[in-house]
Amino acid sequence: VMLLRDPDEVETVAGGPNGTTKSIQDLPDLVAGFERMGLSARLSVSDRDRAHLDNLSESLSTVYHHGVYRMVEESLTNVLKHSDANEAQVHLSVNEETEELLVDVVEHGKPVSHVDRGVVPSTGSGLRGMQERASVLGGRVESTSLFPWPGWRTKLVLPLPTDQHSPRKDTV
């Protein structure tokens, strides 16, 4: 599977140039990387939800794992580029009633220009790319300002595999 946005930007589900695939299990390292960039980021998953995800891990496709990872990465990147927030929370949970994975990325900063943060200018395709990834996986992305303001929440909702509809490994 390849996602093409412009001819110079090609991404495969295999991830980086060495072919490594990022997964849900790699999220703690991802969050730690943002800590090293100056964003105090926290990842929270309840023990119950962690056990549920561990049990499902093998039945989730590489595309699913990589998609969740990339959407969290893009959400945290957006905090760095577009907010004066110094911290962000990433919360993973499983809604067993609706059989969905919920990923919330929340920050409480005010919008700023990427120039003010000293980061690379935005190409404007981050949210669109997340929406495309979520759609391919049968889910959705909701991105809204918080009330009371300031702050922003990006919420990813993806169906979990069930006996009736289990995604095949490494396919979309």
PDB file of C-alpha atoms in Angstrom:
ATOM      1  CA  VAL A   1       0.000   0.000   0.000  1.00  0.00           C
ATOM      2  CA  MET A   2       1.336   3.420  -0.896  1.00  0.00           C
ATOM      3  CA  LEU A   3      -0.036   6.815  -0.045  1.00  0.00           C
ATOM      4  CA  LEU A   4       0.818   9.479  -2.609  1.00  0.00           C
ATOM      5  CA  ARG A   5       0.275  13.136  -1.977  1.00  0.00           C
ATOM      6  CA  ASP A   6       2.795  14.613  -4.393  1.00  0.00           C
ATOM      7  CA  PRO A   7       5.327  12.929  -6.690  1.00  0.00           C
ATOM      8  CA  ASP A   8       8.208  13.686  -4.315  1.00  0.00           C
ATOM      9  CA  GLU A   9       6.459  12.280  -1.258  1.00  0.00           C
ATOM     10  CA  VAL A  10       6.003   8.514  -1.277  1.00  0.00           C
ATOM     11  CA  GLU A  11       5.340   6.550   1.863  1.00  0.00           C
ATOM     12  CA  THR A  12       4.948   2.825   2.156  1.00  0.00           C
ATOM     13  CA  VAL A  13       3.505   0.929   5.093  1.00  0.00           C
ATOM     14  CA  ALA A  14       6.998  -0.382   5.686  1.00  0.00           C
ATOM     15  CA  GLY A  15       7.815   2.964   7.273  1.00  0.00           C
ATOM     16  CA  GLY A  16      11.346   4.298   7.118  1.00  0.00           C
ATOM     17  CA  PRO A  17      14.125   3.743   4.653  1.00  0.00           C
ATOM     18  CA  ASN A  18      15.342   0.621   6.457  1.00  0.00           C
ATOM     19  CA  GLY A  19      11.917  -0.994   6.070  1.00  0.00           C
ATOM     20  CA  THR A  20      11.019  -0.920   9.765  1.00  0.00           C
ATOM     21  CA  THR A  21       7.341  -0.725  10.548  1.00  0.00           C
ATOM     22  CA  LYS A  22       6.156   1.331  13.491  1.00  0.00           C
ATOM     23  CA  SER A  23       3.349  -0.071  15.599  1.00  0.00           C
ATOM     24  CA  ILE A  24       1.125   0.723  18.543  1.00  0.00           C
ATOM     25  CA  GLN A  25       3.777  -0.853  20.781  1.00  0.00           C
ATOM     26  CA  ASP A  26       6.235   1.832  19.591  1.00  0.00           C
ATOM     27  CA  LEU A  27       4.106   4.718  20.901  1.00  0.00           C
ATOM     28  CA  PRO A  28       6.051   5.069  24.201  1.00  0.00           C
ATOM     29  CA  ASP A  29       9.262   5.638  22.196  1.00  0.00           C
ATOM     30  CA  LEU A  30       7.469   8.090  19.915  1.00  0.00           C
ATOM     31  CA  VAL A  31       6.190  10.097  22.887  1.00  0.00           C
ATOM     32  CA  ALA A  32       9.668  10.051  24.460  1.00  0.00           C
ATOM     33  CA  GLY A  33      11.049  11.463  21.218  1.00  0.00           C
ATOM     34  CA  PHE A  34       8.721  14.442  21.491  1.00  0.00           C
ATOM     35  CA  GLU A  35       9.898  14.897  25.076  1.00  0.00           C
ATOM     36  CA  ARG A  36      13.431  15.258  23.712  1.00  0.00           C
ATOM     37  CA  MET A  37      12.125  17.961  21.334  1.00  0.00           C
ATOM     38  CA  GLY A  38      10.810  19.964  24.296  1.00  0.00           C
ATOM     39  CA  LEU A  39       7.168  18.887  24.345  1.00  0.00           C
ATOM     40  CA  SER A  40       6.187  17.345  27.656  1.00  0.00           C
ATOM     41  CA  ALA A  41       4.091  14.500  26.278  1.00  0.00           C
ATOM     42  CA  ARG A  42       2.422  11.754  28.288  1.00  0.00           C
ATOM     43  CA  LEU A  43       0.971   8.492  27.045  1.00  0.00           C
ATOM     44  CA  SER A  44      -1.749   6.877  29.127  1.00  0.00           C
ATOM     45  CA  VAL A  45      -3.387   3.500  28.670  1.00  0.00           C
ATOM     46  CA  SER A  46      -5.273   1.725  31.425  1.00  0.00           C
ATOM     47  CA  ASP A  47      -4.065  -1.746  32.403  1.00  0.00           C
ATOM     48  CA  ARG A  48      -7.365  -3.189  31.151  1.00  0.00           C
ATOM     49  CA  ASP A  49      -7.053  -1.468  27.772  1.00  0.00           C
ATOM     50  CA  ARG A  50      -3.358  -2.374  27.493  1.00  0.00           C
ATOM     51  CA  ALA A  51      -4.241  -6.043  28.042  1.00  0.00           C
ATOM     52  CA  HIS A  52      -7.041  -5.798  25.472  1.00  0.00           C
ATOM     53  CA  LEU A  53      -4.687  -4.250  22.882  1.00  0.00           C
ATOM     54  CA  ASP A  54      -1.979  -6.820  23.655  1.00  0.00           C
ATOM     55  CA  ASN A  55      -4.490  -9.604  23.017  1.00  0.00           C
ATOM     56  CA  LEU A  56      -5.550  -8.004  19.727  1.00  0.00           C
ATOM     57  CA  SER A  57      -2.092  -7.013  18.554  1.00  0.00           C
ATOM     58  CA  GLU A  58      -1.525 -10.077  16.384  1.00  0.00           C
ATOM     59  CA  SER A  59      -4.895  -9.698  14.658  1.00  0.00           C
ATOM     60  CA  LEU A  60      -4.249  -6.067  13.709  1.00  0.00           C
ATOM     61  CA  SER A  61      -2.722  -5.524  10.295  1.00  0.00           C
ATOM     62  CA  THR A  62       0.605  -3.810   9.779  1.00  0.00           C
ATOM     63  CA  VAL A  63      -1.344  -1.035   8.060  1.00  0.00           C
ATOM     64  CA  TYR A  64      -3.506  -0.614  11.194  1.00  0.00           C
ATOM     65  CA  HIS A  65      -0.506  -0.477  13.544  1.00  0.00           C
ATOM     66  CA  HIS A  66       1.398   1.912  11.284  1.00  0.00           C
ATOM     67  CA  GLY A  67      -1.681   4.095  10.764  1.00  0.00           C
ATOM     68  CA  VAL A  68      -2.246   4.562  14.508  1.00  0.00           C
ATOM     69  CA  TYR A  69       1.433   5.346  15.027  1.00  0.00           C
ATOM     70  CA  ARG A  70       1.542   7.905  12.204  1.00  0.00           C
ATOM     71  CA  MET A  71      -1.673   9.597  13.327  1.00  0.00           C
ATOM     72  CA  VAL A  72      -0.323  10.047  16.871  1.00  0.00           C
ATOM     73  CA  GLU A  73       2.952  11.291  15.413  1.00  0.00           C
ATOM     74  CA  GLU A  74       1.152  13.830  13.209  1.00  0.00           C
ATOM     75  CA  SER A  75      -1.044  14.992  16.104  1.00  0.00           C
ATOM     76  CA  LEU A  76       1.979  15.644  18.314  1.00  0.00           C
ATOM     77  CA  THR A  77       3.785  17.340  15.422  1.00  0.00           C
ATOM     78  CA  ASN A  78       0.769  19.629  15.042  1.00  0.00           C
ATOM     79  CA  VAL A  79       1.083  20.601  18.709  1.00  0.00           C
ATOM     80  CA  LEU A  80       4.703  21.623  18.086  1.00  0.00           C
ATOM     81  CA  LYS A  81       3.908  23.495  14.879  1.00  0.00           C
ATOM     82  CA  HIS A  82       0.618  25.195  15.681  1.00  0.00           C
ATOM     83  CA  SER A  83       0.337  25.704  19.452  1.00  0.00           C
ATOM     84  CA  ASP A  84       2.194  27.393  22.264  1.00  0.00           C
ATOM     85  CA  ALA A  85       1.447  24.371  24.471  1.00  0.00           C
ATOM     86  CA  ASN A  86       4.408  22.868  26.281  1.00  0.00           C
ATOM     87  CA  GLU A  87       2.624  19.632  27.047  1.00  0.00           C
ATOM     88  CA  ALA A  88       0.250  17.184  25.430  1.00  0.00           C
ATOM     89  CA  GLN A  89      -1.574  14.073  26.548  1.00  0.00           C
ATOM     90  CA  VAL A  90      -2.051  10.975  24.405  1.00  0.00           C
ATOM     91  CA  HIS A  91      -4.685   8.591  25.723  1.00  0.00           C
ATOM     92  CA  LEU A  92      -5.490   5.198  24.198  1.00  0.00           C
ATOM     93  CA  SER A  93      -8.638   3.370  25.207  1.00  0.00           C
ATOM     94  CA  VAL A  94     -10.808   0.546  23.972  1.00  0.00           C
ATOM     95  CA  ASN A  95     -14.559   0.943  23.819  1.00  0.00           C
ATOM     96  CA  GLU A  96     -15.680  -2.664  24.137  1.00  0.00           C
ATOM     97  CA  GLU A  97     -19.328  -1.759  23.559  1.00  0.00           C
ATOM     98  CA  THR A  98     -18.679  -0.221  20.128  1.00  0.00           C
ATOM     99  CA  GLU A  99     -15.545  -2.344  19.476  1.00  0.00           C
ATOM    100  CA  GLU A 100     -13.425   0.703  18.704  1.00  0.00           C
ATOM    101  CA  LEU A 101      -9.952   1.949  19.507  1.00  0.00           C
ATOM    102  CA  LEU A 102     -10.045   5.558  20.692  1.00  0.00           C
ATOM    103  CA  VAL A 103      -6.921   7.716  20.596  1.00  0.00           C
ATOM    104  CA  ASP A 104      -7.136  11.221  22.076  1.00  0.00           C
ATOM    105  CA  VAL A 105      -4.349  13.756  21.721  1.00  0.00           C
ATOM    106  CA  VAL A 106      -5.069  16.856  23.807  1.00  0.00           C
ATOM    107  CA  GLU A 107      -3.147  20.088  24.384  1.00  0.00           C
ATOM    108  CA  HIS A 108      -4.127  23.316  26.148  1.00  0.00           C
ATOM    109  CA  GLY A 109      -2.177  25.919  24.207  1.00  0.00           C
ATOM    110  CA  LYS A 110      -3.116  28.859  22.035  1.00  0.00           C
ATOM    111  CA  PRO A 111      -2.591  28.755  18.277  1.00  0.00           C
ATOM    112  CA  VAL A 112       0.724  30.138  17.051  1.00  0.00           C
ATOM    113  CA  SER A 113       2.561  30.430  13.788  1.00  0.00           C
ATOM    114  CA  HIS A 114       5.140  27.754  12.997  1.00  0.00           C
ATOM    115  CA  VAL A 115       7.652  30.616  12.773  1.00  0.00           C
ATOM    116  CA  ASP A 116       6.985  31.509  16.421  1.00  0.00           C
ATOM    117  CA  ARG A 117       7.812  27.929  17.429  1.00  0.00           C
ATOM    118  CA  GLY A 118      10.922  27.785  15.235  1.00  0.00           C
ATOM    119  CA  VAL A 119       9.779  24.701  13.320  1.00  0.00           C
ATOM    120  CA  VAL A 120       9.512  23.809   9.663  1.00  0.00           C
ATOM    121  CA  PRO A 121       6.523  25.407   7.878  1.00  0.00           C
ATOM    122  CA  SER A 122       3.412  23.301   7.485  1.00  0.00           C
ATOM    123  CA  THR A 123       2.575  21.731   4.143  1.00  0.00           C
ATOM    124  CA  GLY A 124      -1.093  21.754   5.117  1.00  0.00           C
ATOM    125  CA  SER A 125      -1.640  18.047   4.578  1.00  0.00           C
ATOM    126  CA  GLY A 126      -1.378  16.749   8.164  1.00  0.00           C
ATOM    127  CA  LEU A 127      -5.057  16.620   9.107  1.00  0.00           C
ATOM    128  CA  ARG A 128      -6.038  15.578   5.600  1.00  0.00           C
ATOM    129  CA  GLY A 129      -3.500  12.748   5.738  1.00  0.00           C
ATOM    130  CA  MET A 130      -4.840  11.597   9.111  1.00  0.00           C
ATOM    131  CA  GLN A 131      -8.387  11.628   7.752  1.00  0.00           C
ATOM    132  CA  GLU A 132      -7.279   9.589   4.728  1.00  0.00           C
ATOM    133  CA  ARG A 133      -5.506   7.019   6.939  1.00  0.00           C
ATOM    134  CA  ALA A 134      -8.488   6.737   9.256  1.00  0.00           C
ATOM    135  CA  SER A 135     -10.861   6.313   6.318  1.00  0.00           C
ATOM    136  CA  VAL A 136      -8.739   3.519   4.828  1.00  0.00           C
ATOM    137  CA  LEU A 137      -8.965   1.760   8.207  1.00  0.00           C
ATOM    138  CA  GLY A 138     -12.733   2.273   8.454  1.00  0.00           C
ATOM    139  CA  GLY A 139     -12.468   4.999  11.076  1.00  0.00           C
ATOM    140  CA  ARG A 140     -12.544   8.739  11.465  1.00  0.00           C
ATOM    141  CA  VAL A 141     -10.575  11.667  12.869  1.00  0.00           C
ATOM    142  CA  GLU A 142     -12.255  14.457  14.813  1.00  0.00           C
ATOM    143  CA  SER A 143     -10.222  17.608  15.360  1.00  0.00           C
ATOM    144  CA  THR A 144     -11.813  20.329  17.500  1.00  0.00           C
ATOM    145  CA  SER A 145     -10.978  23.209  19.775  1.00  0.00           C
ATOM    146  CA  LEU A 146     -11.577  22.594  23.452  1.00  0.00           C
ATOM    147  CA  PHE A 147     -14.167  24.344  25.544  1.00  0.00           C
ATOM    148  CA  PRO A 148     -13.263  26.233  27.578  1.00  0.00           C
ATOM    149  CA  TRP A 149     -10.626  27.517  25.204  1.00  0.00           C
ATOM    150  CA  PRO A 150      -7.596  27.407  24.754  1.00  0.00           C
ATOM    151  CA  GLY A 151      -6.717  23.969  23.592  1.00  0.00           C
ATOM    152  CA  TRP A 152      -7.163  21.414  20.860  1.00  0.00           C
ATOM    153  CA  ARG A 153      -8.197  17.772  20.697  1.00  0.00           C
ATOM    154  CA  THR A 154      -7.533  15.356  17.896  1.00  0.00           C
ATOM    155  CA  LYS A 155      -9.498  12.163  18.334  1.00  0.00           C
ATOM    156  CA  LEU A 156      -8.969   9.036  16.276  1.00  0.00           C
ATOM    157  CA  VAL A 157     -11.722   6.413  16.274  1.00  0.00           C
ATOM    158  CA  LEU A 158     -10.946   3.088  14.582  1.00  0.00           C
ATOM    159  CA  PRO A 159     -12.935  -0.145  14.522  1.00  0.00           C
ATOM    160  CA  LEU A 160     -11.274  -3.112  16.187  1.00  0.00           C
ATOM    161  CA  PRO A 161     -11.292  -6.458  14.416  1.00  0.00           C
ATOM    162  CA  THR A 162     -14.226  -8.682  15.271  1.00  0.00           C
ATOM    163  CA  ASP A 163     -15.061 -12.233  14.354  1.00  0.00           C
ATOM    164  CA  GLN A 164     -17.352 -10.892  11.630  1.00  0.00           C
ATOM    165  CA  HIS A 165     -14.848  -8.432  10.199  1.00  0.00           C
ATOM    166  CA  SER A 166     -11.210  -9.081  10.902  1.00  0.00           C
ATOM    167  CA  PRO A 167      -8.745  -7.210   8.676  1.00  0.00           C
ATOM    168  CA  ARG A 168      -6.320  -9.473   6.876  1.00  0.00           C
ATOM    169  CA  LYS A 169      -2.716  -9.092   7.913  1.00  0.00           C
ATOM    170  CA  ASP A 170      -0.791  -6.446   5.974  1.00  0.00           C
ATOM    171  CA  THR A 171      -3.671  -5.487   3.689  1.00  0.00           C
ATOM    172  CA  VAL A 172      -6.200  -2.741   3.502  1.00  0.00           C
TER     173      VAL A 172
END
